[in-house]
């Protein structure tokens, strides 16, 4: 009887240790980058873009991803290669995701491949369930309200008009309460334009925070464009 109790105790401790290790491993990061992209700049490049099969998205920032990161500038990825996205887990979110998290990559798609990639590469390292991961990103998009914050500061998407990089940062910081990182790309004429906005979120995915570190690359000049999301910058398929 005593041997049985000892054996059972050892097994229980072993299971608890395994669960602890898995729990710690699944939360082994310091913060999230919450990244949104401007569709006008995604499409206004030499490679162009393709509208989703659901139609042209609204002229608004769209979600790129919610990415776990380390303070040393590195990041975890593909933490569970067996955890493929289960569409039934997010079925009630799909219409909202089509509006706020569309794919503009070619060929045209319904977004599921894009979302599956984001879940597998980043979501599996987030310590969130599939539904919570996508719902959290949607909630942060609503809270950040980037386009409205820029418009409040007199910054509007217009062809040929340049704004200072600092004006973008200040407008977003005024609305969100934290300084963003602005990533630029280059249009077909060689002009720098606002491409992506990075905001930082705490490791529990609860609140925006000051970024512990900013990304490298994609840096902007002092003056950048904010191109409109027109119907002329995409391919049909």
Short mmCIF file of C-alpha atoms in Angstrom, two decimals:
data_model
loop_
_atom_site.label_atom_id
_atom_site.label_comp_id
_atom_site.label_asym_id
_atom_site.label_seq_id
_atom_site.Cartn_x
_atom_site.Cartn_y
_atom_site.Cartn_z
CA UNK A 1 0.00 0.00 0.00
CA UNK A 2 2.83 2.35 0.93
CA UNK A 3 4.68 1.54 -2.32
CA UNK A 4 1.48 2.24 -4.28
CA UNK A 5 1.02 5.62 -2.57
CA UNK A 6 4.64 6.58 -3.27
CA UNK A 7 4.30 5.55 -6.90
CA UNK A 8 1.08 7.55 -7.25
CA UNK A 9 2.67 10.58 -5.59
CA UNK A 10 5.66 10.42 -7.95
CA UNK A 11 3.34 10.25 -10.96
CA UNK A 12 1.29 13.22 -9.72
CA UNK A 13 4.43 15.29 -9.13
CA UNK A 14 5.72 14.31 -12.56
CA UNK A 15 2.49 15.44 -14.24
CA UNK A 16 2.51 18.72 -12.30
CA UNK A 17 6.11 19.39 -13.30
CA UNK A 18 5.32 18.64 -16.94
CA UNK A 19 2.34 20.99 -16.89
CA UNK A 20 4.46 23.68 -15.24
CA UNK A 21 7.16 23.34 -17.89
CA UNK A 22 4.60 23.49 -20.69
CA UNK A 23 2.93 26.51 -19.11
CA UNK A 24 6.22 28.36 -18.67
CA UNK A 25 7.32 27.46 -22.21
CA UNK A 26 4.06 28.64 -23.72
CA UNK A 27 4.44 32.06 -22.06
CA UNK A 28 8.16 32.46 -22.65
CA UNK A 29 8.14 35.97 -24.09
CA UNK A 30 8.14 39.55 -22.80
CA UNK A 31 5.53 41.45 -24.81
CA UNK A 32 3.54 41.51 -28.04
CA UNK A 33 3.91 43.66 -31.12
CA UNK A 34 0.43 44.50 -32.40
CA UNK A 35 0.95 45.36 -36.06
CA UNK A 36 -1.48 47.10 -38.39
CA UNK A 37 -0.84 47.92 -42.04
CA UNK A 38 -2.15 50.60 -44.35
CA UNK A 39 -3.72 48.97 -47.45
CA UNK A 40 -2.99 51.96 -49.66
CA UNK A 41 0.75 51.48 -49.11
CA UNK A 42 0.58 47.69 -49.36
CA UNK A 43 -0.98 48.01 -52.81
CA UNK A 44 0.91 51.09 -54.02
CA UNK A 45 4.12 49.24 -54.81
CA UNK A 46 5.58 47.53 -57.86
CA UNK A 47 4.17 44.17 -56.75
CA UNK A 48 0.61 45.55 -56.43
CA UNK A 49 -2.01 43.52 -54.52
CA UNK A 50 -5.17 41.44 -54.92
CA UNK A 51 -8.46 42.15 -53.20
CA UNK A 52 -9.94 39.34 -51.11
CA UNK A 53 -12.62 37.17 -52.65
CA UNK A 54 -15.06 38.97 -50.33
CA UNK A 55 -14.40 42.27 -52.12
CA UNK A 56 -12.38 45.47 -51.66
CA UNK A 57 -11.78 46.21 -47.96
CA UNK A 58 -12.66 49.57 -46.45
CA UNK A 59 -10.10 52.36 -46.53
CA UNK A 60 -8.84 51.68 -43.02
CA UNK A 61 -5.88 50.11 -41.29
CA UNK A 62 -6.02 46.33 -41.20
CA UNK A 63 -4.45 43.88 -38.79
CA UNK A 64 -1.24 42.16 -39.78
CA UNK A 65 -0.69 40.27 -36.57
CA UNK A 66 -0.22 39.97 -32.81
CA UNK A 67 3.36 38.79 -32.34
CA UNK A 68 5.05 37.58 -29.12
CA UNK A 69 8.52 39.12 -28.74
CA UNK A 70 11.53 39.21 -26.46
CA UNK A 71 13.11 42.39 -25.14
CA UNK A 72 16.38 41.41 -26.82
CA UNK A 73 14.76 41.92 -30.23
CA UNK A 74 14.24 38.23 -31.00
CA UNK A 75 10.96 36.33 -30.99
CA UNK A 76 9.52 32.83 -30.59
CA UNK A 77 7.73 31.25 -33.52
CA UNK A 78 6.01 28.02 -34.57
CA UNK A 79 5.72 26.85 -30.96
CA UNK A 80 3.34 24.02 -31.88
CA UNK A 81 3.52 22.89 -35.50
CA UNK A 82 0.70 20.40 -34.90
CA UNK A 83 -1.78 23.11 -33.88
CA UNK A 84 -3.43 23.99 -37.19
CA UNK A 85 -6.17 26.60 -37.17
CA UNK A 86 -9.62 25.12 -36.56
CA UNK A 87 -12.13 27.23 -38.48
CA UNK A 88 -14.94 26.17 -36.15
CA UNK A 89 -13.11 27.85 -33.24
CA UNK A 90 -13.40 31.28 -34.91
CA UNK A 91 -16.59 30.82 -36.95
CA UNK A 92 -18.37 33.67 -35.14
CA UNK A 93 -15.42 36.01 -35.76
CA UNK A 94 -14.92 35.41 -39.48
CA UNK A 95 -17.15 38.22 -40.78
CA UNK A 96 -15.40 40.69 -38.46
CA UNK A 97 -12.00 39.35 -39.48
CA UNK A 98 -12.83 39.68 -43.17
CA UNK A 99 -13.43 43.38 -42.50
CA UNK A 100 -10.56 44.07 -40.12
CA UNK A 101 -7.96 41.42 -40.97
CA UNK A 102 -8.14 40.87 -44.75
CA UNK A 103 -5.41 39.42 -46.93
CA UNK A 104 -4.27 41.57 -49.85
CA UNK A 105 -1.75 39.04 -51.11
CA UNK A 106 -2.06 37.52 -54.57
CA UNK A 107 -3.81 35.42 -55.63
CA UNK A 108 -7.09 36.53 -54.04
CA UNK A 109 -8.26 34.49 -51.08
CA UNK A 110 -10.85 34.44 -48.33
CA UNK A 111 -8.23 35.12 -45.62
CA UNK A 112 -8.13 31.66 -44.05
CA UNK A 113 -4.62 30.89 -45.31
CA UNK A 114 -3.35 34.23 -43.94
CA UNK A 115 -5.00 33.68 -40.55
CA UNK A 116 -3.71 30.10 -40.40
CA UNK A 117 -0.18 31.38 -41.01
CA UNK A 118 -0.49 34.00 -38.27
CA UNK A 119 -1.84 31.44 -35.80
CA UNK A 120 0.82 28.82 -36.55
CA UNK A 121 3.79 31.19 -36.54
CA UNK A 122 2.76 33.59 -33.77
CA UNK A 123 -0.47 32.49 -32.11
CA UNK A 124 0.91 29.14 -30.98
CA UNK A 125 3.47 31.05 -28.89
CA UNK A 126 0.94 33.46 -27.34
CA UNK A 127 -0.44 31.27 -24.49
CA UNK A 128 -3.90 32.15 -25.86
CA UNK A 129 -6.54 29.85 -27.30
CA UNK A 130 -7.26 30.18 -31.00
CA UNK A 131 -10.43 32.16 -30.46
CA UNK A 132 -8.88 34.37 -27.77
CA UNK A 133 -5.89 35.13 -29.98
CA UNK A 134 -7.99 36.49 -32.84
CA UNK A 135 -10.56 38.18 -30.61
CA UNK A 136 -7.79 39.95 -28.69
CA UNK A 137 -6.26 41.32 -31.88
CA UNK A 138 -9.66 42.58 -33.04
CA UNK A 139 -10.19 44.27 -29.68
CA UNK A 140 -6.84 46.05 -29.87
CA UNK A 141 -7.60 47.30 -33.37
CA UNK A 142 -10.82 48.83 -32.10
CA UNK A 143 -9.05 50.39 -29.11
CA UNK A 144 -6.24 51.88 -31.20
CA UNK A 145 -8.57 53.46 -33.79
CA UNK A 146 -5.58 54.58 -35.85
CA UNK A 147 -7.26 56.20 -38.83
CA UNK A 148 -9.54 58.34 -36.68
CA UNK A 149 -6.62 59.43 -34.50
CA UNK A 150 -4.72 60.54 -37.60
CA UNK A 151 -7.74 62.37 -39.00
CA UNK A 152 -8.19 64.13 -35.67
CA UNK A 153 -4.69 65.52 -36.18
CA UNK A 154 -5.45 66.66 -39.73
CA UNK A 155 -3.64 63.75 -41.39
CA UNK A 156 -5.62 62.30 -44.28
CA UNK A 157 -4.74 59.78 -47.03
CA UNK A 158 -4.08 61.91 -50.12
CA UNK A 159 -1.97 61.50 -53.24
CA UNK A 160 1.16 63.63 -53.43
CA UNK A 161 0.90 65.07 -49.92
CA UNK A 162 3.72 64.55 -47.44
CA UNK A 163 3.52 64.62 -43.67
CA UNK A 164 6.31 64.58 -41.11
CA UNK A 165 7.10 61.28 -39.46
CA UNK A 166 6.77 62.94 -36.07
CA UNK A 167 3.24 64.10 -36.84
CA UNK A 168 2.15 60.48 -37.33
CA UNK A 169 3.80 59.41 -34.08
CA UNK A 170 2.34 62.30 -32.11
CA UNK A 171 -1.20 61.77 -33.44
CA UNK A 172 -1.16 58.07 -32.56
CA UNK A 173 0.44 58.66 -29.16
CA UNK A 174 -2.22 61.25 -28.41
CA UNK A 175 -4.97 58.73 -29.13
CA UNK A 176 -3.43 55.53 -27.76
CA UNK A 177 -1.21 56.86 -24.99
CA UNK A 178 1.98 55.18 -26.22
CA UNK A 179 4.57 55.93 -28.90
CA UNK A 180 4.31 53.71 -31.99
CA UNK A 181 6.98 52.49 -34.35
CA UNK A 182 6.24 53.52 -37.94
CA UNK A 183 7.47 51.30 -40.76
CA UNK A 184 7.67 52.66 -44.29
CA UNK A 185 7.87 51.05 -47.69
CA UNK A 186 8.60 52.58 -51.10
CA UNK A 187 6.02 53.24 -53.81
CA UNK A 188 6.52 52.71 -57.54
CA UNK A 189 7.98 56.23 -57.83
CA UNK A 190 10.51 55.73 -55.04
CA UNK A 191 8.70 57.73 -52.35
CA UNK A 192 8.64 56.66 -48.70
CA UNK A 193 5.11 56.00 -47.47
CA UNK A 194 3.52 54.89 -44.22
CA UNK A 195 3.21 51.11 -44.36
CA UNK A 196 2.82 49.57 -40.89
CA UNK A 197 2.23 50.78 -37.35
CA UNK A 198 3.63 48.79 -34.40
CA UNK A 199 2.14 49.17 -30.93
CA UNK A 200 3.20 47.12 -27.92
CA UNK A 201 0.99 45.03 -25.65
CA UNK A 202 1.85 43.41 -22.32
CA UNK A 203 2.54 39.66 -22.19
CA UNK A 204 -0.96 38.92 -20.84
CA UNK A 205 -2.48 40.62 -23.91
CA UNK A 206 -4.41 43.01 -21.66
CA UNK A 207 -3.11 46.53 -22.28
CA UNK A 208 -1.02 48.71 -24.53
CA UNK A 209 2.41 49.49 -23.04
CA UNK A 210 5.51 51.50 -23.93
CA UNK A 211 7.58 49.41 -26.33
CA UNK A 212 10.61 47.83 -24.61
CA UNK A 213 12.37 47.76 -27.99
CA UNK A 214 11.49 48.88 -31.50
CA UNK A 215 11.91 46.74 -34.65
CA UNK A 216 14.84 47.14 -37.02
CA UNK A 217 14.38 47.97 -40.67
CA UNK A 218 11.60 49.67 -42.62
CA UNK A 219 12.61 53.06 -41.31
CA UNK A 220 11.23 56.26 -42.76
CA UNK A 221 12.56 59.59 -43.88
CA UNK A 222 11.51 62.77 -42.11
CA UNK A 223 8.66 63.28 -44.62
CA UNK A 224 6.43 60.45 -45.77
CA UNK A 225 3.32 59.93 -47.87
CA UNK A 226 -0.04 58.54 -46.76
CA UNK A 227 -1.53 57.29 -50.06
CA UNK A 228 -5.26 56.68 -50.49
CA UNK A 229 -6.51 53.13 -50.91
CA UNK A 230 -7.67 53.49 -54.51
CA UNK A 231 -9.09 50.90 -56.86
CA UNK A 232 -6.21 51.34 -59.32
CA UNK A 233 -3.41 49.63 -57.40
CA UNK A 234 -4.51 46.02 -57.50
CA UNK A 235 -4.59 43.04 -59.79
CA UNK A 236 -7.76 41.15 -60.47
CA UNK A 237 -6.38 37.78 -59.35
#
